[in-house]
PDB file of C-alpha atoms in Angstrom:
ATOM      1  CA  UNK G 298       0.000   0.000   0.000  1.00  0.00           C
ATOM      2  CA  UNK G 299       1.461   3.349  -1.036  1.00  0.00           C
ATOM      3  CA  UNK G 300       0.275   6.857  -0.256  1.00  0.00           C
ATOM      4  CA  UNK G 301       0.505   9.287  -3.176  1.00  0.00           C
ATOM      5  CA  UNK G 302       1.660  12.879  -2.559  1.00  0.00           C
ATOM      6  CA  UNK G 303       0.513  15.849  -4.676  1.00  0.00           C
ATOM      7  CA  UNK G 304       0.634  19.593  -4.073  1.00  0.00           C
ATOM      8  CA  UNK G 305      -2.927  20.890  -4.553  1.00  0.00           C
ATOM      9  CA  UNK G 306      -2.361  24.493  -3.429  1.00  0.00           C
ATOM     10  CA  UNK G 307       0.776  26.454  -2.631  1.00  0.00           C
ATOM     11  CA  UNK G 308       2.437  24.534   0.205  1.00  0.00           C
ATOM     12  CA  UNK G 309      -0.575  22.259   0.786  1.00  0.00           C
ATOM     13  CA  UNK G 310      -0.101  18.581  -0.040  1.00  0.00           C
ATOM     14  CA  UNK G 311      -2.761  15.916  -0.531  1.00  0.00           C
ATOM     15  CA  UNK G 312      -1.720  12.480   0.750  1.00  0.00           C
ATOM     16  CA  UNK G 313      -3.975   9.905  -0.909  1.00  0.00           C
ATOM     17  CA  UNK G 314      -4.217   6.187  -0.174  1.00  0.00           C
ATOM     18  CA  UNK G 315      -6.437   3.815  -2.130  1.00  0.00           C
ATOM     19  CA  UNK G 316      -8.238   0.917  -0.518  1.00  0.00           C
ATOM     20  CA  UNK G 317     -10.666  -1.355  -2.393  1.00  0.00           C
ATOM     21  CA  UNK G 318     -13.548   0.822  -3.605  1.00  0.00           C
ATOM     22  CA  UNK G 319     -12.583   3.837  -1.529  1.00  0.00           C
ATOM     23  CA  UNK G 320      -9.786   6.274  -0.710  1.00  0.00           C
ATOM     24  CA  UNK G 321      -8.470   8.375   2.166  1.00  0.00           C
ATOM     25  CA  UNK G 322      -6.838  11.816   2.059  1.00  0.00           C
ATOM     26  CA  UNK G 323      -4.779  13.715   4.558  1.00  0.00           C
ATOM     27  CA  UNK G 324      -3.607  17.278   3.950  1.00  0.00           C
ATOM     28  CA  UNK G 325      -0.220  18.588   5.006  1.00  0.00           C
ATOM     29  CA  UNK G 326       0.276  22.364   5.293  1.00  0.00           C
ATOM     30  CA  UNK G 327       3.983  23.205   5.218  1.00  0.00           C
ATOM     31  CA  UNK G 328       4.985  26.277   7.220  1.00  0.00           C
ATOM     32  CA  UNK G 329       7.044  27.140  10.299  1.00  0.00           C
ATOM     33  CA  UNK G 330       4.629  24.974  12.301  1.00  0.00           C
ATOM     34  CA  UNK G 331       3.482  22.291   9.841  1.00  0.00           C
ATOM     35  CA  UNK G 332      -0.064  20.990  10.225  1.00  0.00           C
ATOM     36  CA  UNK G 333      -1.532  17.639   9.185  1.00  0.00           C
ATOM     37  CA  UNK G 334      -5.313  17.457   8.803  1.00  0.00           C
ATOM     38  CA  UNK G 335      -6.673  13.895   9.227  1.00  0.00           C
ATOM     39  CA  UNK G 336      -4.444  10.982  10.197  1.00  0.00           C
ATOM     40  CA  UNK G 337      -6.097   8.071   8.417  1.00  0.00           C
ATOM     41  CA  UNK G 338      -6.946   4.866  10.285  1.00  0.00           C
ATOM     42  CA  UNK G 339      -4.265   3.039  12.265  1.00  0.00           C
ATOM     43  CA  UNK G 340      -3.686   0.560   9.449  1.00  0.00           C
ATOM     44  CA  UNK G 341      -2.470   3.357   7.165  1.00  0.00           C
ATOM     45  CA  UNK G 342       0.053   4.783   9.626  1.00  0.00           C
ATOM     46  CA  UNK G 343       3.195   3.411   7.990  1.00  0.00           C
ATOM     47  CA  UNK G 344       2.161   4.510   4.520  1.00  0.00           C
ATOM     48  CA  UNK G 345       0.961   7.960   5.611  1.00  0.00           C
ATOM     49  CA  UNK G 346       4.004   8.651   7.788  1.00  0.00           C
ATOM     50  CA  UNK G 347       6.303   7.660   4.908  1.00  0.00           C
ATOM     51  CA  UNK G 348       4.394  10.065   2.667  1.00  0.00           C
ATOM     52  CA  UNK G 349       4.786  12.913   5.176  1.00  0.00           C
ATOM     53  CA  UNK G 350       8.514  12.187   5.357  1.00  0.00           C
ATOM     54  CA  UNK G 351       8.773  12.696   1.577  1.00  0.00           C
ATOM     55  CA  UNK G 352       7.751  16.330   2.159  1.00  0.00           C
ATOM     56  CA  UNK G 353       9.062  17.205   5.652  1.00  0.00           C
ATOM     57  CA  UNK G 354      10.720  15.353   8.492  1.00  0.00           C
ATOM     58  CA  UNK G 355       8.215  13.939  10.970  1.00  0.00           C
ATOM     59  CA  UNK G 356      10.160  15.691  13.714  1.00  0.00           C
ATOM     60  CA  UNK G 357       8.970  19.029  12.239  1.00  0.00           C
ATOM     61  CA  UNK G 358       5.273  18.227  12.470  1.00  0.00           C
ATOM     62  CA  UNK G 359       3.657  20.588  14.991  1.00  0.00           C
ATOM     63  CA  UNK G 360      -0.127  20.127  14.714  1.00  0.00           C
ATOM     64  CA  UNK G 361      -2.316  17.106  13.945  1.00  0.00           C
ATOM     65  CA  UNK G 362      -5.890  18.226  13.329  1.00  0.00           C
ATOM     66  CA  UNK G 363      -9.121  16.550  12.325  1.00  0.00           C
ATOM     67  CA  UNK G 364     -12.750  17.403  11.637  1.00  0.00           C
ATOM     68  CA  UNK G 365     -14.405  14.990  14.084  1.00  0.00           C
ATOM     69  CA  UNK G 366     -13.684  11.857  16.073  1.00  0.00           C
ATOM     70  CA  UNK G 367     -13.743   8.864  13.735  1.00  0.00           C
ATOM     71  CA  UNK G 368     -11.187   6.197  12.820  1.00  0.00           C
ATOM     72  CA  UNK G 369     -10.293   7.641   9.419  1.00  0.00           C
ATOM     73  CA  UNK G 370     -10.056  11.147  10.892  1.00  0.00           C
ATOM     74  CA  UNK G 371      -7.856  10.446  13.897  1.00  0.00           C
ATOM     75  CA  UNK G 372      -7.334   6.684  14.232  1.00  0.00           C
ATOM     76  CA  UNK G 373      -3.542   6.958  13.827  1.00  0.00           C
ATOM     77  CA  UNK G 374      -3.252  10.035  16.057  1.00  0.00           C
ATOM     78  CA  UNK G 375      -1.298   8.434  18.878  1.00  0.00           C
ATOM     79  CA  UNK G 376       1.016   6.619  16.458  1.00  0.00           C
ATOM     80  CA  UNK G 377       1.806   9.939  14.817  1.00  0.00           C
ATOM     81  CA  UNK G 378       2.280  11.644  18.176  1.00  0.00           C
ATOM     82  CA  UNK G 379       4.824   8.984  19.078  1.00  0.00           C
ATOM     83  CA  UNK G 380       6.677   9.562  15.803  1.00  0.00           C
ATOM     84  CA  UNK G 381       6.461  13.371  15.942  1.00  0.00           C
ATOM     85  CA  UNK G 382       7.711  14.545  19.357  1.00  0.00           C
ATOM     86  CA  UNK G 383       6.770  18.218  18.812  1.00  0.00           C
ATOM     87  CA  UNK G 384       3.227  17.567  17.585  1.00  0.00           C
ATOM     88  CA  UNK G 385      -0.003  18.214  19.466  1.00  0.00           C
ATOM     89  CA  UNK G 386      -3.581  17.277  18.584  1.00  0.00           C
ATOM     90  CA  UNK G 387      -5.751  20.097  17.215  1.00  0.00           C
ATOM     91  CA  UNK G 388      -9.536  19.896  17.423  1.00  0.00           C
ATOM     92  CA  UNK G 389     -12.740  21.643  18.446  1.00  0.00           C
ATOM     93  CA  UNK G 390     -13.469  22.473  22.053  1.00  0.00           C
ATOM     94  CA  UNK G 391     -16.265  19.895  22.023  1.00  0.00           C
ATOM     95  CA  UNK G 392     -13.939  17.178  20.685  1.00  0.00           C
ATOM     96  CA  UNK G 393     -11.408  17.986  23.391  1.00  0.00           C
ATOM     97  CA  UNK G 394     -14.072  17.946  26.106  1.00  0.00           C
ATOM     98  CA  UNK G 395     -15.827  14.697  25.188  1.00  0.00           C
ATOM     99  CA  UNK G 396     -13.027  12.609  23.642  1.00  0.00           C
ATOM    100  CA  UNK G 397      -9.524  13.866  23.024  1.00  0.00           C
ATOM    101  CA  UNK G 398      -8.495  14.850  26.532  1.00  0.00           C
ATOM    102  CA  UNK G 399      -8.896  11.156  27.327  1.00  0.00           C
ATOM    103  CA  UNK G 400      -8.040   9.455  24.010  1.00  0.00           C
ATOM    104  CA  UNK G 401      -4.963  11.410  22.928  1.00  0.00           C
ATOM    105  CA  UNK G 402      -1.563  10.646  24.426  1.00  0.00           C
ATOM    106  CA  UNK G 403      -0.788  14.377  24.491  1.00  0.00           C
ATOM    107  CA  UNK G 404      -3.110  17.195  25.582  1.00  0.00           C
ATOM    108  CA  UNK G 405      -5.042  18.670  22.646  1.00  0.00           C
ATOM    109  CA  UNK G 406      -5.087  22.303  21.569  1.00  0.00           C
ATOM    110  CA  UNK G 407      -8.807  23.048  21.503  1.00  0.00           C
ATOM    111  CA  UNK G 408      -9.947  25.778  19.112  1.00  0.00           C
ATOM    112  CA  UNK G 409     -13.082  27.813  19.707  1.00  0.00           C
ATOM    113  CA  UNK G 410     -15.443  28.575  16.849  1.00  0.00           C
ATOM    114  CA  UNK G 411     -13.832  31.310  14.731  1.00  0.00           C
ATOM    115  CA  UNK G 412     -10.463  31.051  16.499  1.00  0.00           C
ATOM    116  CA  UNK G 413      -7.355  31.343  14.324  1.00  0.00           C
ATOM    117  CA  UNK G 414      -3.982  29.658  14.689  1.00  0.00           C
ATOM    118  CA  UNK G 415      -0.822  31.076  13.142  1.00  0.00           C
ATOM    119  CA  UNK G 416       1.451  28.513  11.508  1.00  0.00           C
ATOM    120  CA  UNK G 417       4.061  31.025  10.320  1.00  0.00           C
ATOM    121  CA  UNK G 418       3.209  33.082   7.281  1.00  0.00           C
ATOM    122  CA  UNK G 419      -0.105  31.221   7.137  1.00  0.00           C
ATOM    123  CA  UNK G 420      -3.113  31.252   9.397  1.00  0.00           C
ATOM    124  CA  UNK G 421      -5.914  28.709   9.761  1.00  0.00           C
ATOM    125  CA  UNK G 422      -9.332  29.400  11.272  1.00  0.00           C
ATOM    126  CA  UNK G 423     -11.534  26.800  12.956  1.00  0.00           C
ATOM    127  CA  UNK G 424     -15.224  26.789  11.960  1.00  0.00           C
ATOM    128  CA  UNK G 425     -17.627  24.769  14.100  1.00  0.00           C
ATOM    129  CA  UNK G 426     -20.085  22.727  12.023  1.00  0.00           C
ATOM    130  CA  UNK G 427     -21.934  20.416  14.447  1.00  0.00           C
ATOM    131  CA  UNK G 428     -23.625  17.485  12.708  1.00  0.00           C
ATOM    132  CA  UNK G 429     -22.507  18.674   9.228  1.00  0.00           C
ATOM    133  CA  UNK G 430     -22.279  16.061   7.998  1.00  0.00           C
ATOM    134  CA  UNK G 431     -22.171  14.209  11.320  1.00  0.00           C
ATOM    135  CA  UNK G 432     -20.661  14.413  14.782  1.00  0.00           C
ATOM    136  CA  UNK G 433     -21.469  16.935  17.504  1.00  0.00           C
ATOM    137  CA  UNK G 434     -17.813  17.991  17.576  1.00  0.00           C
ATOM    138  CA  UNK G 435     -17.485  18.428  13.797  1.00  0.00           C
ATOM    139  CA  UNK G 436     -15.747  21.441  12.273  1.00  0.00           C
ATOM    140  CA  UNK G 437     -13.365  22.541   9.530  1.00  0.00           C
ATOM    141  CA  UNK G 438     -10.219  24.593   8.991  1.00  0.00           C
ATOM    142  CA  UNK G 439      -9.927  27.453   6.518  1.00  0.00           C
ATOM    143  CA  UNK G 440      -6.444  28.423   5.309  1.00  0.00           C
ATOM    144  CA  UNK G 441      -6.569  32.079   4.339  1.00  0.00           C
ATOM    145  CA  UNK G 442      -3.529  32.529   2.116  1.00  0.00           C
ATOM    146  CA  UNK G 443      -4.581  29.963  -0.490  1.00  0.00           C
ATOM    147  CA  UNK G 444      -8.311  30.172   0.359  1.00  0.00           C
ATOM    148  CA  UNK G 445      -8.349  26.429   1.016  1.00  0.00           C
ATOM    149  CA  UNK G 446     -11.186  24.903   3.031  1.00  0.00           C
ATOM    150  CA  UNK G 447     -10.173  21.640   4.685  1.00  0.00           C
ATOM    151  CA  UNK G 448     -13.710  20.319   4.327  1.00  0.00           C
ATOM    152  CA  UNK G 449     -13.503  16.792   5.707  1.00  0.00           C
ATOM    153  CA  UNK G 450     -16.330  14.483   4.640  1.00  0.00           C
ATOM    154  CA  UNK G 451     -18.135  17.081   2.529  1.00  0.00           C
ATOM    155  CA  UNK G 452     -18.183  16.006  -1.146  1.00  0.00           C
ATOM    156  CA  UNK G 453     -17.146  12.425  -0.392  1.00  0.00           C
ATOM    157  CA  UNK G 454     -16.326  10.597  -3.627  1.00  0.00           C
ATOM    158  CA  UNK G 455     -15.903   6.837  -3.712  1.00  0.00           C
ATOM    159  CA  UNK G 456     -13.493   4.882  -5.900  1.00  0.00           C
ATOM    160  CA  UNK G 457      -9.746   5.146  -6.382  1.00  0.00           C
ATOM    161  CA  UNK G 458      -9.432   8.901  -7.018  1.00  0.00           C
ATOM    162  CA  UNK G 459      -6.500   9.086  -9.441  1.00  0.00           C
ATOM    163  CA  UNK G 460      -6.999  12.839 -10.010  1.00  0.00           C
ATOM    164  CA  UNK G 461      -5.412  14.861  -7.172  1.00  0.00           C
ATOM    165  CA  UNK G 462      -7.035  18.200  -8.056  1.00  0.00           C
ATOM    166  CA  UNK G 463      -9.969  18.694 -10.402  1.00  0.00           C
ATOM    167  CA  UNK G 464     -12.189  21.455 -11.733  1.00  0.00           C
ATOM    168  CA  UNK G 465     -14.757  18.896 -12.896  1.00  0.00           C
ATOM    169  CA  UNK G 466     -18.019  18.041 -11.146  1.00  0.00           C
ATOM    170  CA  UNK G 467     -17.630  16.484  -7.704  1.00  0.00           C
ATOM    171  CA  UNK G 468     -21.133  17.278  -6.451  1.00  0.00           C
ATOM    172  CA  UNK G 469     -22.747  14.677  -8.732  1.00  0.00           C
ATOM    173  CA  UNK G 470     -20.421  11.841  -7.669  1.00  0.00           C
ATOM    174  CA  UNK G 471     -20.652  12.805  -3.998  1.00  0.00           C
ATOM    175  CA  UNK G 472     -24.447  12.953  -4.077  1.00  0.00           C
ATOM    176  CA  UNK G 473     -24.504   9.581  -5.856  1.00  0.00           C
ATOM    177  CA  UNK G 474     -22.464   8.161  -2.986  1.00  0.00           C
ATOM    178  CA  UNK G 475     -24.827   9.762  -0.453  1.00  0.00           C
ATOM    179  CA  UNK G 476     -27.805   8.184  -2.228  1.00  0.00           C
ATOM    180  CA  UNK G 477     -26.300   4.770  -1.440  1.00  0.00           C
ATOM    181  CA  UNK G 478     -25.166   5.627   2.088  1.00  0.00           C
ATOM    182  CA  UNK G 479     -26.561   8.834   3.551  1.00  0.00           C
ATOM    183  CA  UNK G 480     -23.966   9.882   6.095  1.00  0.00           C
ATOM    184  CA  UNK G 481     -25.465  13.318   6.801  1.00  0.00           C
ATOM    185  CA  UNK G 482     -27.181  13.928  10.139  1.00  0.00           C
ATOM    186  CA  UNK G 483     -29.573  16.489   8.536  1.00  0.00           C
ATOM    187  CA  UNK G 484     -29.559  18.654  11.627  1.00  0.00           C
ATOM    188  CA  UNK G 485     -31.837  21.659  11.868  1.00  0.00           C
ATOM    189  CA  UNK G 486     -28.960  24.150  11.351  1.00  0.00           C
ATOM    190  CA  UNK G 487     -27.504  22.351   8.332  1.00  0.00           C
ATOM    191  CA  UNK G 488     -28.337  25.079   5.784  1.00  0.00           C
ATOM    192  CA  UNK G 489     -27.158  27.876   8.057  1.00  0.00           C
ATOM    193  CA  UNK G 490     -23.824  26.163   8.723  1.00  0.00           C
ATOM    194  CA  UNK G 491     -23.205  25.383   5.055  1.00  0.00           C
ATOM    195  CA  UNK G 492     -23.926  29.015   4.164  1.00  0.00           C
ATOM    196  CA  UNK G 493     -21.355  30.089   6.739  1.00  0.00           C
ATOM    197  CA  UNK G 494     -18.778  27.812   5.107  1.00  0.00           C
ATOM    198  CA  UNK G 495     -19.733  29.161   1.677  1.00  0.00           C
ATOM    199  CA  UNK G 496     -19.119  32.724   2.840  1.00  0.00           C
ATOM    200  CA  UNK G 497     -15.413  31.970   3.325  1.00  0.00           C
ATOM    201  CA  UNK G 498     -15.310  31.930  -0.508  1.00  0.00           C
ATOM    202  CA  UNK G 499     -12.815  29.080  -0.802  1.00  0.00           C
ATOM    203  CA  UNK G 500     -11.108  28.450  -4.123  1.00  0.00           C
ATOM    204  CA  UNK G 501      -9.811  25.005  -3.139  1.00  0.00           C
ATOM    205  CA  UNK G 502     -11.884  22.356  -1.380  1.00  0.00           C
ATOM    206  CA  UNK G 503      -9.631  19.800   0.306  1.00  0.00           C
ATOM    207  CA  UNK G 504     -11.959  16.781   0.403  1.00  0.00           C
ATOM    208  CA  UNK G 505     -11.138  13.840   2.641  1.00  0.00           C
ATOM    209  CA  UNK G 506     -12.356  11.235   0.162  1.00  0.00           C
ATOM    210  CA  UNK G 507     -11.779  11.789  -3.555  1.00  0.00           C
ATOM    211  CA  UNK G 508     -10.214  14.561  -5.592  1.00  0.00           C
ATOM    212  CA  UNK G 509      -9.562  17.985  -4.169  1.00  0.00           C
ATOM    213  CA  UNK G 510     -11.458  20.616  -6.132  1.00  0.00           C
ATOM    214  CA  UNK G 511     -10.606  24.054  -7.511  1.00  0.00           C
ATOM    215  CA  UNK G 512     -13.112  26.747  -8.458  1.00  0.00           C
ATOM    216  CA  UNK G 513     -15.882  28.793  -6.867  1.00  0.00           C
ATOM    217  CA  UNK G 514     -16.153  26.846  -3.628  1.00  0.00           C
ATOM    218  CA  UNK G 515     -18.850  29.077  -2.202  1.00  0.00           C
ATOM    219  CA  UNK G 516     -21.150  28.337  -5.138  1.00  0.00           C
ATOM    220  CA  UNK G 517     -20.466  24.610  -4.899  1.00  0.00           C
ATOM    221  CA  UNK G 518     -21.210  24.503  -1.158  1.00  0.00           C
ATOM    222  CA  UNK G 519     -24.488  26.350  -1.791  1.00  0.00           C
ATOM    223  CA  UNK G 520     -25.326  23.821  -4.523  1.00  0.00           C
ATOM    224  CA  UNK G 521     -24.729  21.051  -2.004  1.00  0.00           C
ATOM    225  CA  UNK G 522     -27.049  22.779   0.477  1.00  0.00           C
ATOM    226  CA  UNK G 523     -29.766  22.990  -2.173  1.00  0.00           C
ATOM    227  CA  UNK G 524     -29.358  19.315  -3.038  1.00  0.00           C
ATOM    228  CA  UNK G 525     -29.618  18.349   0.621  1.00  0.00           C
ATOM    229  CA  UNK G 526     -32.944  20.164   0.887  1.00  0.00           C
ATOM    230  CA  UNK G 527     -34.552  17.969  -1.759  1.00  0.00           C
ATOM    231  CA  UNK G 528     -36.628  14.996  -0.594  1.00  0.00           C
ATOM    232  CA  UNK G 529     -34.779  11.653  -0.896  1.00  0.00           C
ATOM    233  CA  UNK G 530     -35.392   9.828  -4.162  1.00  0.00           C
TER     234      UNK G 530
END
């Protein structure tokens, strides 16, 4: 099993691993304090850590973030913490309160909604998104310099994902996947929270499963919100 590395925005690398019928992405932001978003499950640790080492030394990794508590989001967290002595977990305040203070081998840095973290010349901002698509503690990071939204499970695409960065349709494939397995909680604030994400006006969507996407991210997020409002077929 090999993890592929591609730069999808300036200094932001997509680490992609194929498994039968599916794929997992992590995103590495290279700066004075490098940040990894998503760890992959424990079984991918060796492949993902080798991929990180092709870009930076693991001993430089400073932050290990994730959208919500789930095996593919943070399953390999403690393995990575053991390999990266300077790294700390990065998550929402809810995730820290209900899970990570106990589960992580190092105390987490908990970000409040709207709180920013400086990595060097870059800054990332945490955006709470409870239950979008699922998980009370769910949220996303927005990287301002490249206008990249680390958007977790939004726009999940199945398959092998050989295209690192696309400008083609990802809403159709992601909605086709949701028709087979609806992983959205459909909480009452879903539309409001998606509109808030859209207002960041991202130009790159760093999807956890499938190709990253480049274009008018605000318009695409609003199109997703509209699709979610339709009755199931």
